[in-house]
Short mmCIF file of C-alpha atoms in Angstrom, two decimals:
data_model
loop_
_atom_site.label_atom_id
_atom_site.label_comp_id
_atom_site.label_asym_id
_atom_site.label_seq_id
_atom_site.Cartn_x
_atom_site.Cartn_y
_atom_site.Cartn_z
CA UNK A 858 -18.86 2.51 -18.46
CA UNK A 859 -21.50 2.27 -15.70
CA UNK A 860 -20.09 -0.47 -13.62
CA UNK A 861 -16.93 1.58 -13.70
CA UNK A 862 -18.53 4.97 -12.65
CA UNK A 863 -20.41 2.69 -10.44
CA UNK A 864 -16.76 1.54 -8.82
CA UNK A 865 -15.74 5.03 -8.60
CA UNK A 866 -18.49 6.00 -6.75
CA UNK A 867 -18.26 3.18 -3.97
CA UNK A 868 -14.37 3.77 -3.38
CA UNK A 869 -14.89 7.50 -3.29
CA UNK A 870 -17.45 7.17 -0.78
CA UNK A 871 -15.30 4.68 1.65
CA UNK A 872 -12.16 6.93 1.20
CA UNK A 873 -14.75 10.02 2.44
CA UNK A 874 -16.77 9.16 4.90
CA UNK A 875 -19.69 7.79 2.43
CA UNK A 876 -19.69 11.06 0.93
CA UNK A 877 -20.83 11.61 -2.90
CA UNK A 878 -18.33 12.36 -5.30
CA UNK A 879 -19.27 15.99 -6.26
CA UNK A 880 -20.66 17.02 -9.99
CA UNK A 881 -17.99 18.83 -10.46
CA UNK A 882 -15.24 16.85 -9.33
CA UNK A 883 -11.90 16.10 -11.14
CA UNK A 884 -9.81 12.98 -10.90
CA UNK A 885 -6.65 12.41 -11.94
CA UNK A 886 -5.53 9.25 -13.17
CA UNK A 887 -1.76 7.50 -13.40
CA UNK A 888 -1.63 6.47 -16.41
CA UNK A 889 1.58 4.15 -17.38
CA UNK A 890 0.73 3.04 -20.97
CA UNK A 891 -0.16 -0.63 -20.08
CA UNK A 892 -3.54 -2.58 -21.37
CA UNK A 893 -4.64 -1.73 -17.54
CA UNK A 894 -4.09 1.66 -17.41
CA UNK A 895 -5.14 2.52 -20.52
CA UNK A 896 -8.05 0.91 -20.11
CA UNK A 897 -8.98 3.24 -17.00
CA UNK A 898 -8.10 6.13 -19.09
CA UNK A 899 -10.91 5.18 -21.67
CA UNK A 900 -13.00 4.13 -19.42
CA UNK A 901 -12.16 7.19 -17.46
CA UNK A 902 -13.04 9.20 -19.71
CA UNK A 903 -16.15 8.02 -21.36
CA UNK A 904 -17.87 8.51 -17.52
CA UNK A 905 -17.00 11.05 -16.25
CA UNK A 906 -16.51 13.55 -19.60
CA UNK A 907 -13.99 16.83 -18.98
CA UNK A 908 -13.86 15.61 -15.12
CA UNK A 909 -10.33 13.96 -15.71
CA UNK A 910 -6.82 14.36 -16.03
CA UNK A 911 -4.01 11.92 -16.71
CA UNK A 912 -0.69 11.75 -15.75
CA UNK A 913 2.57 9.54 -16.61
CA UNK A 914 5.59 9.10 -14.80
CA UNK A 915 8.76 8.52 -16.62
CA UNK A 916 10.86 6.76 -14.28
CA UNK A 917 13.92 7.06 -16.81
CA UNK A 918 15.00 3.18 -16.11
CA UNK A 919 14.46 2.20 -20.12
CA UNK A 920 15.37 3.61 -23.42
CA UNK A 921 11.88 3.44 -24.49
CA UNK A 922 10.07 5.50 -21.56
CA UNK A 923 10.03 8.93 -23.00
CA UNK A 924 8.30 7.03 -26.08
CA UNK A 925 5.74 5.44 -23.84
CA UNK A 926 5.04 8.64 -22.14
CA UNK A 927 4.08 10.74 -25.31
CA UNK A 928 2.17 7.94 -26.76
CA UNK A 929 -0.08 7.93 -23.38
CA UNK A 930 0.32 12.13 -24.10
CA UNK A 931 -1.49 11.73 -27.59
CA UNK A 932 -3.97 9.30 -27.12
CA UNK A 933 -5.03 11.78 -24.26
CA UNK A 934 -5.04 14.48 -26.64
CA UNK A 935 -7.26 12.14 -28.78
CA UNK A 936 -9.61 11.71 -25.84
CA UNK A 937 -9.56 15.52 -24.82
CA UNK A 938 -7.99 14.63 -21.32
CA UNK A 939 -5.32 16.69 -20.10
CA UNK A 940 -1.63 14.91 -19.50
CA UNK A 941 1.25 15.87 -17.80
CA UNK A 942 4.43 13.92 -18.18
CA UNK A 943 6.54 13.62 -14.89
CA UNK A 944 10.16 13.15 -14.16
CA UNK A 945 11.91 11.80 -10.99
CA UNK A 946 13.94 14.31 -9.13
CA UNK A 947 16.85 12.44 -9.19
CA UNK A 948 18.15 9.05 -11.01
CA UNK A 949 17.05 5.93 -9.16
CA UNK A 950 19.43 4.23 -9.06
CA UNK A 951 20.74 1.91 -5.78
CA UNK A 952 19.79 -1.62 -4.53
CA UNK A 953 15.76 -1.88 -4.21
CA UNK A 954 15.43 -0.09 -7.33
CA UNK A 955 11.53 -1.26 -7.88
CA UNK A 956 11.01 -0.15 -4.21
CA UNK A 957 12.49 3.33 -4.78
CA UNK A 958 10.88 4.00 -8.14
CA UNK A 959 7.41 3.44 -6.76
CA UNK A 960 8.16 5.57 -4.21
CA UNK A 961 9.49 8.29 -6.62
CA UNK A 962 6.38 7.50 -8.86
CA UNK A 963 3.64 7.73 -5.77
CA UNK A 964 5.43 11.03 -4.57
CA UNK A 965 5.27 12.60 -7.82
CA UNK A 966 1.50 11.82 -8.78
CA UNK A 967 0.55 12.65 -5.21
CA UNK A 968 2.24 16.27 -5.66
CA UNK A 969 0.81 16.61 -8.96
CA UNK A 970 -3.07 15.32 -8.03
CA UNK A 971 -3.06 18.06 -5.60
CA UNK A 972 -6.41 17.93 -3.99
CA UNK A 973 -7.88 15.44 -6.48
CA UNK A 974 -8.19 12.28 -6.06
CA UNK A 975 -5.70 9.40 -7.45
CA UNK A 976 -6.63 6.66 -8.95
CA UNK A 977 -4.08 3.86 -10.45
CA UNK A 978 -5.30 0.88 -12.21
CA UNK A 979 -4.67 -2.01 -9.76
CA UNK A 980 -6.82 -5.00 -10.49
CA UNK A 981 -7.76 -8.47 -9.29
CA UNK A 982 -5.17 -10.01 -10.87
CA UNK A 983 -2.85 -7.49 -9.22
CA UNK A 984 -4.43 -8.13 -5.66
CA UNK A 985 -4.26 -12.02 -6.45
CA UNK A 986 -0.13 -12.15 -6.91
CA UNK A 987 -0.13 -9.61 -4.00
CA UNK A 988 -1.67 -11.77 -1.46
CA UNK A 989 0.38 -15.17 -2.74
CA UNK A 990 3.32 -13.63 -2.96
CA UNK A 991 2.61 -12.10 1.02
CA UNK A 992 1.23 -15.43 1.86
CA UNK A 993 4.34 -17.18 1.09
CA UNK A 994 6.41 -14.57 3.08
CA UNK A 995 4.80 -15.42 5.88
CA UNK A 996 2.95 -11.92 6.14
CA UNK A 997 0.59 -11.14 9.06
CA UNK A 998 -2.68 -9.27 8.66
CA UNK A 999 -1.80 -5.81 7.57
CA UNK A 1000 0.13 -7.46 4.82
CA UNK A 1001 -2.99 -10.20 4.05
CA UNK A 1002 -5.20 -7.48 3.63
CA UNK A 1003 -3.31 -6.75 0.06
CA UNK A 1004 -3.43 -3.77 -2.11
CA UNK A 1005 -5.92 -1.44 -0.75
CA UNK A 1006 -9.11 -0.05 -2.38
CA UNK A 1007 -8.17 3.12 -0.96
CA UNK A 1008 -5.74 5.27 0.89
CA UNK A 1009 -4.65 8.64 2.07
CA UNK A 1010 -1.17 10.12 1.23
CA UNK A 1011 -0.74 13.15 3.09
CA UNK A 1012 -3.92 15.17 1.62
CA UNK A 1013 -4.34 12.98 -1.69
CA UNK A 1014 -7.06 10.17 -1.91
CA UNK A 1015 -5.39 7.30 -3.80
CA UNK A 1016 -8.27 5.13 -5.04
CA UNK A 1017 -7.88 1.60 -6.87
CA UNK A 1018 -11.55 1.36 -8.75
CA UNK A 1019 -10.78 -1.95 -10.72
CA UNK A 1020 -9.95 -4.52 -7.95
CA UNK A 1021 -12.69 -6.49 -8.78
CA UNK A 1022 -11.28 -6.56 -12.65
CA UNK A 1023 -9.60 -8.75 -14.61
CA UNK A 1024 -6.80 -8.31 -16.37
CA UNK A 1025 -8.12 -9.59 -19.44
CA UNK A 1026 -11.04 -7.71 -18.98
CA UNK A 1027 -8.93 -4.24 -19.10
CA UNK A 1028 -6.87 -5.62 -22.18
CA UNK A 1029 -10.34 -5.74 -24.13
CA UNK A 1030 -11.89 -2.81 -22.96
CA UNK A 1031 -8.20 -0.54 -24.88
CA UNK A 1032 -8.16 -3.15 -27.57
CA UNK A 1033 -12.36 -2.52 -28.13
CA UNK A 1034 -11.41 0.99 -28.04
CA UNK A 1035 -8.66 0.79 -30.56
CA UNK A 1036 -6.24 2.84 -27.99
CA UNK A 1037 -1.99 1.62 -28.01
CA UNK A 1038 -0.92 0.03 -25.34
CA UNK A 1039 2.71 -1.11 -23.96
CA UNK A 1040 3.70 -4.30 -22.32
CA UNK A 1041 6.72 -3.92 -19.48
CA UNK A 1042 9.53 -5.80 -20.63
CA UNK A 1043 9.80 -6.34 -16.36
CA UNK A 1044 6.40 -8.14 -16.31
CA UNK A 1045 8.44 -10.96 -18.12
CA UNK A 1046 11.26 -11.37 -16.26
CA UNK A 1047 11.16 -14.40 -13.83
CA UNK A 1048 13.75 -12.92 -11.33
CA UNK A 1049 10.71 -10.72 -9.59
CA UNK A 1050 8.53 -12.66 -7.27
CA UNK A 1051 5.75 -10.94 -8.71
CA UNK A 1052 6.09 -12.44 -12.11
CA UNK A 1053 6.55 -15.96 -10.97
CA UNK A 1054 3.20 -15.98 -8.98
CA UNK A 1055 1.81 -14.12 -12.08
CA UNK A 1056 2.80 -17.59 -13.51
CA UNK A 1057 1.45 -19.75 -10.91
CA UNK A 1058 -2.15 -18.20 -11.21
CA UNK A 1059 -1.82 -18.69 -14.82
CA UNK A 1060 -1.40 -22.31 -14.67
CA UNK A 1061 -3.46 -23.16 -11.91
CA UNK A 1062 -6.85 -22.84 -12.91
CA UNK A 1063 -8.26 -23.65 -9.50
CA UNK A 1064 -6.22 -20.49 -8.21
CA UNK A 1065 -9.11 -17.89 -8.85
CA UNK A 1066 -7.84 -14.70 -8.61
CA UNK A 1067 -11.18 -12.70 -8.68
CA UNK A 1068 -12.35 -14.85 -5.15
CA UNK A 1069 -8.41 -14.42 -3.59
CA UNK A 1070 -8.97 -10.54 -4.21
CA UNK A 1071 -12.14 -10.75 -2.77
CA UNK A 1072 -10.70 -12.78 0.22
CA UNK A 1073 -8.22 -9.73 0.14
CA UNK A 1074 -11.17 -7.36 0.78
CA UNK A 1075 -12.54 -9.51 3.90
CA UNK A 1076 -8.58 -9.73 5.37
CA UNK A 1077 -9.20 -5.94 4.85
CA UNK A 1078 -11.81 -5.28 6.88
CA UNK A 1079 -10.53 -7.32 9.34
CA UNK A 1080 -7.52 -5.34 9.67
CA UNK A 1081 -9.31 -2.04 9.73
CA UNK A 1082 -11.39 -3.68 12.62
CA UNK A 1083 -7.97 -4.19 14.84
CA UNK A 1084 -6.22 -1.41 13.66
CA UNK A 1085 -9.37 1.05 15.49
CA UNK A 1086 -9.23 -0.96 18.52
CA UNK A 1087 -5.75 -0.82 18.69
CA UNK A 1088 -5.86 3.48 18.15
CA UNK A 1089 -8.60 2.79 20.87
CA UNK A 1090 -6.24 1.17 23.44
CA UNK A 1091 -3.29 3.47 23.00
CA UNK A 1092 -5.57 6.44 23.15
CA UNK A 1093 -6.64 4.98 26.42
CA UNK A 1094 -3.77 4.00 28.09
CA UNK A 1095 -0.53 5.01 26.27
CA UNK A 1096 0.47 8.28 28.63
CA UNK A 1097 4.60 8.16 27.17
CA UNK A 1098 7.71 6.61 27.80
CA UNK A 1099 8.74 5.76 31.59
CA UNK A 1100 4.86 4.96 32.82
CA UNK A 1101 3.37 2.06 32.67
CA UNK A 1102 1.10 0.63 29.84
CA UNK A 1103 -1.63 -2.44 30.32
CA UNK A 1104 -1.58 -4.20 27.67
CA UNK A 1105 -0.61 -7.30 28.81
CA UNK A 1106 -3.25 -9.11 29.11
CA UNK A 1107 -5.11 -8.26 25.82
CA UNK A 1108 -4.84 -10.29 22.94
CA UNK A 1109 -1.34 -10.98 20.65
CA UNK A 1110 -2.03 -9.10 18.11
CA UNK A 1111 -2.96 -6.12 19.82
CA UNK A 1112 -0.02 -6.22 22.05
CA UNK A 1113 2.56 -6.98 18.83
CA UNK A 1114 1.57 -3.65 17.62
CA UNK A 1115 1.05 -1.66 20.91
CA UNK A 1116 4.41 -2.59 21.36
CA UNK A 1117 5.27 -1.58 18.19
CA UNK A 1118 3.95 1.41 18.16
CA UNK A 1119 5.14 1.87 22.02
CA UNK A 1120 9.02 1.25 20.83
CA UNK A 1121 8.49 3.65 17.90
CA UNK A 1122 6.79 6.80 20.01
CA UNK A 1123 10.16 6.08 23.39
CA UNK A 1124 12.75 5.83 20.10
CA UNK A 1125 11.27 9.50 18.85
CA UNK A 1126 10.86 11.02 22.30
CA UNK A 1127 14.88 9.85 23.35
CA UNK A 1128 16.29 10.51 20.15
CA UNK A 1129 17.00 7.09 19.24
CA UNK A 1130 18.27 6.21 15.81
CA UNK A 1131 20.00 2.99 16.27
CA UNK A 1132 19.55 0.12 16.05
CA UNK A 1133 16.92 0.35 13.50
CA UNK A 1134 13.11 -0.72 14.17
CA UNK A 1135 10.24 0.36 12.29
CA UNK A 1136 6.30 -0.43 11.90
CA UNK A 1137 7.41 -3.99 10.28
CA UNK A 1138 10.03 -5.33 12.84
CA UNK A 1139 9.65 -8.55 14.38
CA UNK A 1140 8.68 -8.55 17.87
CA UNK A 1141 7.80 -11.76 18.66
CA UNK A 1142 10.76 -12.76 20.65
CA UNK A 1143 9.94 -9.11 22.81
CA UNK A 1144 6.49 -10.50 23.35
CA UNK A 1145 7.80 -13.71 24.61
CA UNK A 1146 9.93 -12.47 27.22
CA UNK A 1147 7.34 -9.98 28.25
CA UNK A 1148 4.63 -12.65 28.83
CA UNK A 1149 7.04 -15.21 30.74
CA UNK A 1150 7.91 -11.87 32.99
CA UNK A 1151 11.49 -10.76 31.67
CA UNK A 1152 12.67 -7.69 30.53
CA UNK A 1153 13.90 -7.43 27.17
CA UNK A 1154 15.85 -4.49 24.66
CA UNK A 1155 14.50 -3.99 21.17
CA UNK A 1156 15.39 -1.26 19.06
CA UNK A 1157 17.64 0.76 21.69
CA UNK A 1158 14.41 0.27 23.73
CA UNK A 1159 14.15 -1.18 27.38
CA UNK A 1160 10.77 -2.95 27.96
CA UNK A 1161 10.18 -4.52 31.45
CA UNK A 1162 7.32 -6.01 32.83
CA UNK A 1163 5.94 -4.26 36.56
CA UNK A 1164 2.52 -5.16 37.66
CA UNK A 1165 0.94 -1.92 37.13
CA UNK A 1166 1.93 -2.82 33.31
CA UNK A 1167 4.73 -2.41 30.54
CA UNK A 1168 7.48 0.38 30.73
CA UNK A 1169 9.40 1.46 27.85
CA UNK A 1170 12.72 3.57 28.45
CA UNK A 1171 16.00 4.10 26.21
CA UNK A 1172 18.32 0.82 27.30
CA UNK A 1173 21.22 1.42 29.14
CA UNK A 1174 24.67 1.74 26.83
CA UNK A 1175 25.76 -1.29 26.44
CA UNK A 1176 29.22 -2.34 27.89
CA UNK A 1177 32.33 -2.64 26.65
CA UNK A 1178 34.91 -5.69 27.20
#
C-alpha cells in the first residue's frame, strides 16, 4: 500500500508542476476487470480510503462485457468505492477496431473523471511489449519513449502509477485480496503484435522487462528534453506561412519536426485537407531535398530553400495531361 501511495504521489507531482496531491483529493480509476486493474482498485483503495472512484467501460465488442462490468460494479460496492459503468456512443465497429475502441474508451473516462485525475493500470510489462513492439517498427524517439507516466487530455491528468510493476506482481496483490478478476480472451490471440512480443518476453529470460521500462523512462526524458527546445525554436522563429524559417542548420531531429509542425500550421492556415499529413508522416525524403538545396511538395505543401531560410506555401495545382 505505501509504495503504491508512494507512486501516486511522484506521478501526481510530475503531471503538476511538483505539486502535492491535496488531502482531499479524489481519483478516479479505469477499472477493466483484469488481475492489473483490479489490483489498482484494491490497492487504490486501501491508500487513499473514500478518495476514489472507479469506472468501467463496456466497449460492447463481447458477449461477456456487461458481465465483466457489474462484477468490477460489486466488488466496488464491496470496497465502498463508487462505479459507474460506461457505454460507447456508438458501435465500433470499422477496420482499426482496437485503435477506435481505445479511443472511445479514453474519451469516455476522460469526460467522466472530470477534473480528477485518471489513472489506468499500465505496468512494466505493458511498457516492455510497447517499446519492442515500437522498436521493431522502426519508431523514432517520441515513439521509444513508450507509454507515458503521465499525460494531459484536454483538462484531465491521466496518470499510469504502476510502470515500475510487474504483472505478476498485480495478479498477487487481487488474488491476496481474494477480489475476481477476468482474463481478455484478446490477450491470447497471436494475430495482435502485442501478444506475440508478450510471448517473446516470456521466453526470453534475458529480455527484462522491468530495466526495458526503465530504459523507456530515460527515452522519455530525452524526448521531453527535444520536444522544449523544439517549442523553443518555433516560438523563436516560426512567424507563419510565406516567411522564412532558419532551421536549417540545426540538428535532424529538430528540423524533422519543425518541419512537421511547419507543414501542419501552412495546411490549417490555407485550408488544406488533401493529401493527408499529420504529426507521424515521414519526412525524411522533404529533409533531403531541403538540405541538398531543392524544393520539394509534401502534404499539399511547397517547401523551398532561400538563404534567409525555409518557406512553406500551399503548392501550386498540379497539372493536368
Amino acid at each position: 500500500m505505501a509504495r503504491f501511495a508512494g507512486d501516486v504521489s511522484r506521478v501526481v507531482a510530475c503531471a503538476f508542476d511538483s505539486a502535492a496531491m491535496a488531502e482531499d483529493a479524489t481519483l478516479a480509476l479505469a477499472v477493466s476487470g483484469g488481475a492489473d486493474s483490479m489490483a489498482m482498485l484494491v490497492l487504490a483503495a486501501a491508500a487513499f480510503p473514500g478518495r476514489v472512484a472507479a469506472a468501467t467501460f463496456d466497449h460492447r465488442l463481447r458477449s461477456a462485457s456487461a458481465d465483466e462490468a457489474a462484477m468490477v460494479a460489486e466488488i466496488c460496492a464491496t470496497l465502498k468505492v463508487p462505479h459507474a459503468t460506461l457505454t460507447p456512443d456508438r458501435s465500433i465497429t470499422g477496420s482499426s477496431i482496437q485503435m477506435r475502441a481505445r479511443e472511445a474508451r479514453y474519451a469516455a473516462l476522460s469526460e467522466w473523471a472530470g477534473d480528477r485525475p485518471l489513472l489506468t493500470a499500465h505496468h512494466a510489462d505493458d511498457q516492455a511489449e510497447t517499446l519492442l513492439m515500437r522498436l521493431n517498427r522502426g519508431s523514432g524517439l517520441a515513439g521509444l519513449a513508450g507509454v507515458r507516466a503521465w499525460r494531459w487530455s484536454g483538462r484531465v491528468a491521466i496518470l499510469r502509477p504502476l510502470l515500475a510493476w510487474r504483472r505478476a506482481e498485480l495478479r498477487a496483490v487481487a488474488e491476496a485480496a481474494d477480489v475476481r478478476f477476468v482474463d481478455d480472451p484478446s490477450n491470447d490471440d497471436p494475430r495482435h503484435d502485442r501478444t506475440r512480443f508478450r510471448a517473446l518476453l516470456a521466453t526470453t529470460p534475458e529480455l527484462d522487462p522491468v530495466r526495458l521500462a526503465a530504459s523507456a523512462a530515460w527515452l522519455t526524458e530525452a524526448e521531453e528534453v527535444i520536444a522544449r527546445q523544439a517549442e523553443l525554436l518555433w516560438s523563436e522563429r516560426w512567424s507563419g506561412p510565406g516567411r522564412a524559417v532558419d532551421i536549417a542548420n540545426e540538428p535532424r531531429e529538430l528540423r524533422r519536426r519543425l518541419v512537421r509542425r511547419a507543414i501542419i500550421e501552412t495546411r490549417h492556415a490555407r485550408t488544406i485537407v488533401l493529401p493527408a499529413f499529420n504529426e507521424s508522416s515521414n519526412v525524411e525524403p522533404l529533409l533531403d531535398a531541403l538540405e541538398a538545396g531543392r524544393a520539394a511538395v509534401q502534404g499539399g505543401v511547397k517547401v523551398t530553400p532561400t538563404r534567409d531560410g525555409w518557406t512553406f506555401a500551399a503548392a501550386p495545382p498540379r497539372r493536368s495531361h
